[in-house]
Amino acid sequence: AQSVTQLGSHVSVSEGALVLLRCNYSSSVPPYLFWYVQYPNQGLQLLLKYTTGATLVKGINGFEAEFKKSETSFHLTKPSAHMSDAAEYFCAVLGNAGNMLTFGGGTRLMVKP
Amino acid sequence: DTGVSQDPRHKITKRGQNVTFRCDPISEHNRLYWYRQTLGQGPEFLTYFQNEAQLEKSRLLSDRFSAERPKGSFSTLEIQRTEQGDSAMYLCASSPRKTGAYEQYFGPGTRLTVT
């Protein structure tokens, strides 16, 4: 069975600072990994995904993530935080059968002016 | 694509009542998923359809929950005899039929409050 752990339920950064949101996964098969963002009272928007190939993947809004098999990690980064990045971020892994997503508990990103 | 839509966006009901939610996936997406998200948690998988066939159900989907996708297009999720513990955001997602396209696109959700 898959599982996802997001270290830090709340992360606070200053505007312009580096954003680092941590995600570690457990999977019995090569994982397909995703990051989603959720703004208040809205659904989830896909930021980026890793399936196969290049381990550094770029997504929307300047975010990127690196798949590290040896560390079972898929951390999300952005070089310079913007106020509009304040939201909840979820890391997810796809199930063995290629259907259900298993999500981490989420990390709330706060951006200080 | 107009995106995944869900109706209603909010529902307040009294304990013991039945509620039904609707999800319209992105057109031509053959896979449709339902998730439940409680406050401060990540979404949890409930069930999955490929076309009109319900292929997987979570243990979270008790006997009071039923989902349908009668013509392989929109889907409904019904909760009978609602309980306060059913209060949550119910999210629908869809994904395309293309091989290798594993990303799921989410709707805005239906927030259920059981009083």
mmCIF file of C-alpha atoms in Angstrom:
data_model
loop_
_atom_site.group_PDB
_atom_site.id
_atom_site.type_symbol
_atom_site.label_atom_id
_atom_site.label_comp_id
_atom_site.label_asym_id
_atom_site.label_seq_id
_atom_site.Cartn_x
_atom_site.Cartn_y
_atom_site.Cartn_z
ATOM 1 C CA ALA A 1 0.000 0.000 0.000
ATOM 2 C CA GLN A 2 1.103 3.534 -0.705
ATOM 3 C CA SER A 3 1.474 6.285 1.853
ATOM 4 C CA VAL A 4 2.613 9.900 1.846
ATOM 5 C CA THR A 5 4.096 11.944 4.666
ATOM 6 C CA GLN A 6 4.367 15.707 4.489
ATOM 7 C CA LEU A 7 6.714 17.079 7.112
ATOM 8 C CA GLY A 8 5.451 20.333 8.561
ATOM 9 C CA SER A 9 1.744 21.034 8.550
ATOM 10 C CA HIS A 10 2.511 24.763 8.479
ATOM 11 C CA VAL A 11 5.376 26.551 6.748
ATOM 12 C CA SER A 12 5.921 30.302 6.907
ATOM 13 C CA VAL A 13 8.271 32.196 4.602
ATOM 14 C CA SER A 14 8.870 35.810 3.751
ATOM 15 C CA GLU A 15 7.940 37.144 0.350
ATOM 16 C CA GLY A 16 10.876 36.576 -1.985
ATOM 17 C CA ALA A 17 12.342 33.742 0.094
ATOM 18 C CA LEU A 18 12.856 30.149 -0.965
ATOM 19 C CA VAL A 19 9.892 27.825 -0.560
ATOM 20 C CA LEU A 20 10.598 24.202 0.403
ATOM 21 C CA LEU A 21 7.735 21.824 1.128
ATOM 22 C CA ARG A 22 8.717 18.286 2.037
ATOM 23 C CA CYS A 23 7.126 15.057 0.870
ATOM 24 C CA ASN A 24 8.198 11.486 1.499
ATOM 25 C CA TYR A 25 6.359 8.533 0.074
ATOM 26 C CA SER A 26 6.131 4.800 0.471
ATOM 27 C CA SER A 27 5.333 2.669 -2.536
ATOM 28 C CA SER A 28 5.836 -0.959 -3.477
ATOM 29 C CA VAL A 29 6.103 -0.089 -7.163
ATOM 30 C CA PRO A 30 7.816 2.746 -9.051
ATOM 31 C CA PRO A 31 5.770 5.725 -7.931
ATOM 32 C CA TYR A 32 3.844 8.255 -9.899
ATOM 33 C CA LEU A 33 3.894 11.422 -7.795
ATOM 34 C CA PHE A 34 1.914 14.635 -7.829
ATOM 35 C CA TRP A 35 1.724 17.995 -6.114
ATOM 36 C CA TYR A 36 -1.598 19.801 -5.894
ATOM 37 C CA VAL A 37 -2.461 23.233 -4.496
ATOM 38 C CA GLN A 38 -5.748 24.126 -2.828
ATOM 39 C CA TYR A 39 -6.968 27.647 -2.217
ATOM 40 C CA PRO A 40 -9.658 28.247 0.433
ATOM 41 C CA ASN A 41 -13.012 26.698 -0.402
ATOM 42 C CA GLN A 42 -11.789 25.458 -3.754
ATOM 43 C CA GLY A 43 -10.849 22.158 -5.313
ATOM 44 C CA LEU A 44 -7.337 20.963 -5.998
ATOM 45 C CA GLN A 45 -5.228 22.283 -8.857
ATOM 46 C CA LEU A 46 -2.415 20.195 -10.303
ATOM 47 C CA LEU A 47 0.975 21.864 -9.899
ATOM 48 C CA LEU A 48 3.209 19.181 -11.361
ATOM 49 C CA LYS A 49 3.691 15.452 -11.740
ATOM 50 C CA TYR A 50 6.430 12.863 -11.975
ATOM 51 C CA THR A 51 5.777 9.652 -13.877
ATOM 52 C CA THR A 52 8.963 8.561 -15.656
ATOM 53 C CA GLY A 53 12.018 10.197 -17.161
ATOM 54 C CA ALA A 54 13.637 13.355 -15.864
ATOM 55 C CA THR A 55 13.637 13.429 -12.085
ATOM 56 C CA LEU A 56 13.448 17.221 -11.869
ATOM 57 C CA VAL A 57 10.008 18.306 -12.993
ATOM 58 C CA LYS A 58 8.768 21.815 -13.512
ATOM 59 C CA GLY A 59 5.236 22.899 -12.912
ATOM 60 C CA ILE A 60 3.061 25.940 -12.994
ATOM 61 C CA ASN A 61 3.640 29.182 -11.118
ATOM 62 C CA GLY A 62 7.412 28.642 -10.932
ATOM 63 C CA PHE A 63 7.274 25.499 -8.793
ATOM 64 C CA GLU A 64 9.447 22.465 -9.336
ATOM 65 C CA ALA A 65 10.040 19.160 -7.593
ATOM 66 C CA GLU A 66 12.764 16.547 -7.658
ATOM 67 C CA PHE A 67 12.133 12.819 -7.417
ATOM 68 C CA LYS A 68 14.839 11.133 -5.332
ATOM 69 C CA LYS A 69 14.343 7.393 -5.276
ATOM 70 C CA SER A 70 17.109 6.756 -2.744
ATOM 71 C CA GLU A 71 15.475 9.138 -0.301
ATOM 72 C CA THR A 72 11.875 8.261 -1.273
ATOM 73 C CA SER A 73 11.270 11.990 -1.493
ATOM 74 C CA PHE A 74 9.532 14.406 -3.819
ATOM 75 C CA HIS A 75 10.074 17.842 -2.269
ATOM 76 C CA LEU A 76 8.469 20.927 -3.802
ATOM 77 C CA THR A 77 10.473 24.126 -4.215
ATOM 78 C CA LYS A 78 10.103 27.631 -5.548
ATOM 79 C CA PRO A 79 13.029 30.055 -5.595
ATOM 80 C CA SER A 80 11.069 33.151 -4.610
ATOM 81 C CA ALA A 81 7.757 33.138 -2.741
ATOM 82 C CA HIS A 82 4.933 35.412 -3.771
ATOM 83 C CA MET A 83 1.995 36.446 -1.648
ATOM 84 C CA SER A 84 -0.313 34.613 -4.047
ATOM 85 C CA ASP A 85 1.439 31.322 -3.194
ATOM 86 C CA ALA A 86 -0.258 31.243 0.210
ATOM 87 C CA ALA A 87 -2.409 28.096 0.094
ATOM 88 C CA GLU A 88 -2.552 24.443 1.142
ATOM 89 C CA TYR A 89 -0.263 22.067 -0.736
ATOM 90 C CA PHE A 90 -0.796 18.343 -1.059
ATOM 91 C CA CYS A 91 1.600 15.655 -2.203
ATOM 92 C CA ALA A 92 0.046 12.477 -3.606
ATOM 93 C CA VAL A 93 1.075 9.095 -4.940
ATOM 94 C CA LEU A 94 -0.884 7.064 -7.468
ATOM 95 C CA GLY A 95 -2.099 3.594 -6.498
ATOM 96 C CA ASN A 96 -0.723 0.380 -7.954
ATOM 97 C CA ALA A 97 -3.682 -0.070 -10.246
ATOM 98 C CA GLY A 98 -3.296 3.442 -11.584
ATOM 99 C CA ASN A 99 -6.510 4.783 -10.157
ATOM 100 C CA MET A 100 -6.755 6.163 -6.652
ATOM 101 C CA LEU A 101 -4.512 8.900 -5.310
ATOM 102 C CA THR A 102 -3.209 8.677 -1.757
ATOM 103 C CA PHE A 103 -2.619 12.139 -0.328
ATOM 104 C CA GLY A 104 -0.444 13.440 2.429
ATOM 105 C CA GLY A 105 -1.932 15.513 5.218
ATOM 106 C CA GLY A 106 -1.077 18.774 3.494
ATOM 107 C CA THR A 107 1.158 21.729 4.275
ATOM 108 C CA ARG A 108 -0.261 25.190 4.717
ATOM 109 C CA LEU A 109 2.107 27.761 3.252
ATOM 110 C CA MET A 110 1.970 31.249 4.680
ATOM 111 C CA VAL A 111 3.831 34.107 2.990
ATOM 112 C CA LYS A 112 4.737 37.152 5.053
ATOM 113 C CA PRO A 113 5.153 40.544 3.415
ATOM 114 C CA ASP B 1 -12.504 21.956 -21.660
ATOM 115 C CA THR B 2 -14.753 23.629 -19.141
ATOM 116 C CA GLY B 3 -13.380 21.749 -16.170
ATOM 117 C CA VAL B 4 -15.004 19.455 -13.653
ATOM 118 C CA SER B 5 -18.178 20.908 -12.172
ATOM 119 C CA GLN B 6 -19.999 19.918 -9.016
ATOM 120 C CA ASP B 7 -23.438 20.760 -7.730
ATOM 121 C CA PRO B 8 -24.361 21.982 -5.218
ATOM 122 C CA ARG B 9 -21.318 23.799 -3.866
ATOM 123 C CA HIS B 10 -22.720 23.836 -0.356
ATOM 124 C CA LYS B 11 -25.338 21.695 1.352
ATOM 125 C CA ILE B 12 -26.638 21.979 4.884
ATOM 126 C CA THR B 13 -28.850 19.155 6.034
ATOM 127 C CA LYS B 14 -30.264 17.760 9.232
ATOM 128 C CA ARG B 15 -29.032 14.483 10.617
ATOM 129 C CA GLY B 16 -30.995 11.581 9.191
ATOM 130 C CA GLN B 17 -31.810 13.232 5.872
ATOM 131 C CA ASN B 18 -30.638 11.951 2.497
ATOM 132 C CA VAL B 19 -28.463 14.074 0.221
ATOM 133 C CA THR B 20 -27.319 13.700 -3.370
ATOM 134 C CA PHE B 21 -24.415 15.399 -5.083
ATOM 135 C CA ARG B 22 -23.704 15.641 -8.782
ATOM 136 C CA CYS B 23 -20.408 15.699 -10.655
ATOM 137 C CA ASP B 24 -19.916 16.523 -14.337
ATOM 138 C CA PRO B 25 -16.437 15.507 -15.482
ATOM 139 C CA ILE B 26 -14.408 17.045 -18.249
ATOM 140 C CA SER B 27 -15.980 15.870 -21.485
ATOM 141 C CA GLU B 28 -14.527 12.640 -22.870
ATOM 142 C CA HIS B 29 -12.764 11.816 -19.611
ATOM 143 C CA ASN B 30 -13.673 8.192 -19.079
ATOM 144 C CA ARG B 31 -12.425 7.944 -15.495
ATOM 145 C CA LEU B 32 -14.234 9.580 -12.601
ATOM 146 C CA TYR B 33 -13.312 9.594 -8.912
ATOM 147 C CA TRP B 34 -14.908 10.663 -5.655
ATOM 148 C CA TYR B 35 -12.872 11.755 -2.634
ATOM 149 C CA ARG B 36 -13.793 13.056 0.794
ATOM 150 C CA GLN B 37 -11.813 15.741 2.592
ATOM 151 C CA THR B 38 -12.328 16.602 6.232
ATOM 152 C CA LEU B 39 -11.053 19.816 7.768
ATOM 153 C CA GLY B 40 -7.282 19.976 7.949
ATOM 154 C CA GLN B 41 -6.761 16.663 6.173
ATOM 155 C CA GLY B 42 -5.840 15.501 2.705
ATOM 156 C CA PRO B 43 -8.527 14.026 0.458
ATOM 157 C CA GLU B 44 -9.359 10.350 0.941
ATOM 158 C CA PHE B 45 -10.415 8.100 -1.916
ATOM 159 C CA LEU B 46 -14.015 6.902 -1.917
ATOM 160 C CA THR B 47 -14.726 5.311 -5.283
ATOM 161 C CA TYR B 48 -13.739 5.159 -8.951
ATOM 162 C CA PHE B 49 -15.575 4.665 -12.240
ATOM 163 C CA GLN B 50 -14.275 3.762 -15.630
ATOM 164 C CA ASN B 51 -17.051 4.715 -18.017
ATOM 165 C CA GLU B 52 -20.218 3.487 -16.264
ATOM 166 C CA ALA B 53 -18.522 0.680 -14.326
ATOM 167 C CA GLN B 54 -17.724 1.241 -10.656
ATOM 168 C CA LEU B 55 -14.400 -0.540 -10.364
ATOM 169 C CA GLU B 56 -13.242 0.222 -6.862
ATOM 170 C CA LYS B 57 -14.781 1.274 -3.561
ATOM 171 C CA SER B 58 -12.987 2.295 -0.397
ATOM 172 C CA ARG B 59 -13.840 0.850 2.979
ATOM 173 C CA LEU B 60 -14.794 4.427 3.837
ATOM 174 C CA LEU B 61 -17.820 4.007 1.579
ATOM 175 C CA SER B 62 -20.290 2.575 4.063
ATOM 176 C CA ASP B 63 -23.637 1.051 3.134
ATOM 177 C CA ARG B 64 -25.206 4.485 3.477
ATOM 178 C CA PHE B 65 -23.170 5.756 0.533
ATOM 179 C CA SER B 66 -23.934 4.934 -3.082
ATOM 180 C CA ALA B 67 -22.468 6.286 -6.286
ATOM 181 C CA GLU B 68 -23.608 5.925 -9.856
ATOM 182 C CA ARG B 69 -22.480 6.916 -13.285
ATOM 183 C CA PRO B 70 -25.377 5.679 -15.396
ATOM 184 C CA LYS B 71 -24.275 6.649 -18.892
ATOM 185 C CA GLY B 72 -20.603 7.060 -18.343
ATOM 186 C CA SER B 73 -20.912 10.823 -18.200
ATOM 187 C CA PHE B 74 -22.034 12.590 -15.005
ATOM 188 C CA SER B 75 -22.000 10.867 -11.639
ATOM 189 C CA THR B 76 -24.059 11.139 -8.466
ATOM 190 C CA LEU B 77 -23.065 10.414 -4.893
ATOM 191 C CA GLU B 78 -25.904 9.786 -2.454
ATOM 192 C CA ILE B 79 -25.621 9.642 1.307
ATOM 193 C CA GLN B 80 -28.586 8.151 3.132
ATOM 194 C CA ARG B 81 -29.449 8.853 6.768
ATOM 195 C CA THR B 82 -26.706 11.437 7.123
ATOM 196 C CA GLU B 83 -24.678 11.589 10.317
ATOM 197 C CA GLN B 84 -22.658 14.459 11.747
ATOM 198 C CA GLY B 85 -19.490 12.577 10.866
ATOM 199 C CA ASP B 86 -20.409 12.875 7.204
ATOM 200 C CA SER B 87 -19.698 16.600 7.333
ATOM 201 C CA ALA B 88 -16.853 17.124 4.882
ATOM 202 C CA MET B 89 -15.911 18.411 1.463
ATOM 203 C CA TYR B 90 -16.774 15.904 -1.264
ATOM 204 C CA LEU B 91 -14.475 16.215 -4.245
ATOM 205 C CA CYS B 92 -14.932 14.793 -7.706
ATOM 206 C CA ALA B 93 -12.109 14.322 -10.191
ATOM 207 C CA SER B 94 -11.754 12.998 -13.704
ATOM 208 C CA SER B 95 -8.911 11.807 -15.873
ATOM 209 C CA PRO B 96 -8.602 11.222 -19.604
ATOM 210 C CA ARG B 97 -8.546 7.948 -21.476
ATOM 211 C CA LYS B 98 -5.081 8.541 -22.933
ATOM 212 C CA THR B 99 -2.476 5.964 -22.061
ATOM 213 C CA GLY B 100 0.025 7.419 -19.629
ATOM 214 C CA ALA B 101 -2.231 10.279 -18.587
ATOM 215 C CA TYR B 102 -2.510 9.669 -14.888
ATOM 216 C CA GLU B 103 -3.244 13.126 -13.589
ATOM 217 C CA GLN B 104 -6.646 13.766 -12.082
ATOM 218 C CA TYR B 105 -8.479 17.046 -12.505
ATOM 219 C CA PHE B 106 -10.571 18.122 -9.561
ATOM 220 C CA GLY B 107 -13.816 20.003 -9.313
ATOM 221 C CA PRO B 108 -14.520 22.738 -6.746
ATOM 222 C CA GLY B 109 -16.135 20.313 -4.325
ATOM 223 C CA THR B 110 -19.414 20.130 -2.431
ATOM 224 C CA ARG B 111 -19.190 21.132 1.201
ATOM 225 C CA LEU B 112 -21.652 19.161 3.317
ATOM 226 C CA THR B 113 -22.637 20.266 6.795
ATOM 227 C CA VAL B 114 -24.811 17.918 8.831
ATOM 228 C CA THR B 115 -26.511 19.591 11.788
#
